[in-house]
């Protein structure tokens, strides 16, 4: 296939991320099966971890999720603009009264952990003739948002119960090491601390939702499931433990591909890319140039440190990842020129070969979250599986 024909076949796009809503639905069904009656809250912050928030939210809700969670007010606005009416929990901090008022207008739930915040939420709700639905957060060990003091959390809870225009909806915590199986018992200590406090809340207020588990905790420990679990990474088919999503029955929802825009001979002593980090030393070879780079979120740390799938074969990336291009060693066979225009898979499968986000994360000593979230807006998102 010629380069121009390949470009037309890909809709003129240099790099495409294919996101399969059916995979998201499958993963939600898998998690609901593990939850065995507990509710599923699908976390769709950061544009659905780079997969598309509205589309993934719709897929998750269609598969049985009953709540959504985000980090910011703007993310709520995006979901509501997309026609989504489901309950949405804002897990992050809101900056001021104006943000509180807007969140309440959008019928979003708030995460609070200070008595003063309850007063502000009550005043904001009265101002917009609404109701502030609040979740009180106890920090059992994450060390970020939330109060570390169970007594203070109880005072916030009492204030929420007494304040006009406020409804206590939930109590929550967040695990710091659920994805670390060898964590010296820290996960268990967090769970025990939260269970002791939340158990008293639940006894006094049975209608309050108690929630703590993230994706890793759902797969790790049924005792953490409680009334609801807030799952993010697993609904996208990524392994919360950073190993193999297929081992947990998860289906990766995203595949990333580009195409070979140019094939050129690289003779012994010649190089490709900035800094001449790759020089043909043993024999003449052919270099395939893909129009994707760190401007698209394919990170520079993968320079000479990744493979690409072309026509079912795993081939090494060589030279420096630049903003707009990467290079692949196609080998010495002159027939390599015939690959110009061929699809190149950077995340996904081709033939019997597969490259996962987890593989790329290991190569860069990071996590699969960063691989998916790091794809830039320059990469077109298409709904549905990639045609293989």
CSV table of C-alpha atoms in Angstrom, one decimal, residues 271-278 294 300 303 319-325:
chain,number,residue,atom,x,y,z
A,271,UNK,CA,22.3,7.1,11.4
A,272,UNK,CA,18.7,8.1,12.2
A,273,UNK,CA,17.3,10.7,14.6
A,274,UNK,CA,18.6,13.4,16.9
A,275,UNK,CA,21.9,12.8,18.5
A,276,UNK,CA,22.8,9.9,16.2
A,277,UNK,CA,21.7,7.5,19.0
A,278,UNK,CA,21.3,4.8,16.4
A,294,UNK,CA,6.3,12.7,22.1
A,300,UNK,CA,11.0,10.1,24.6
A,303,UNK,CA,14.0,5.9,22.5
A,319,UNK,CA,17.1,6.2,17.6
A,320,UNK,CA,15.6,9.1,19.5
A,321,UNK,CA,11.8,9.6,19.8
A,322,UNK,CA,11.2,13.1,18.5
A,323,UNK,CA,8.2,15.3,18.8
A,324,UNK,CA,6.7,14.1,15.5
A,325,UNK,CA,8.4,10.9,14.4
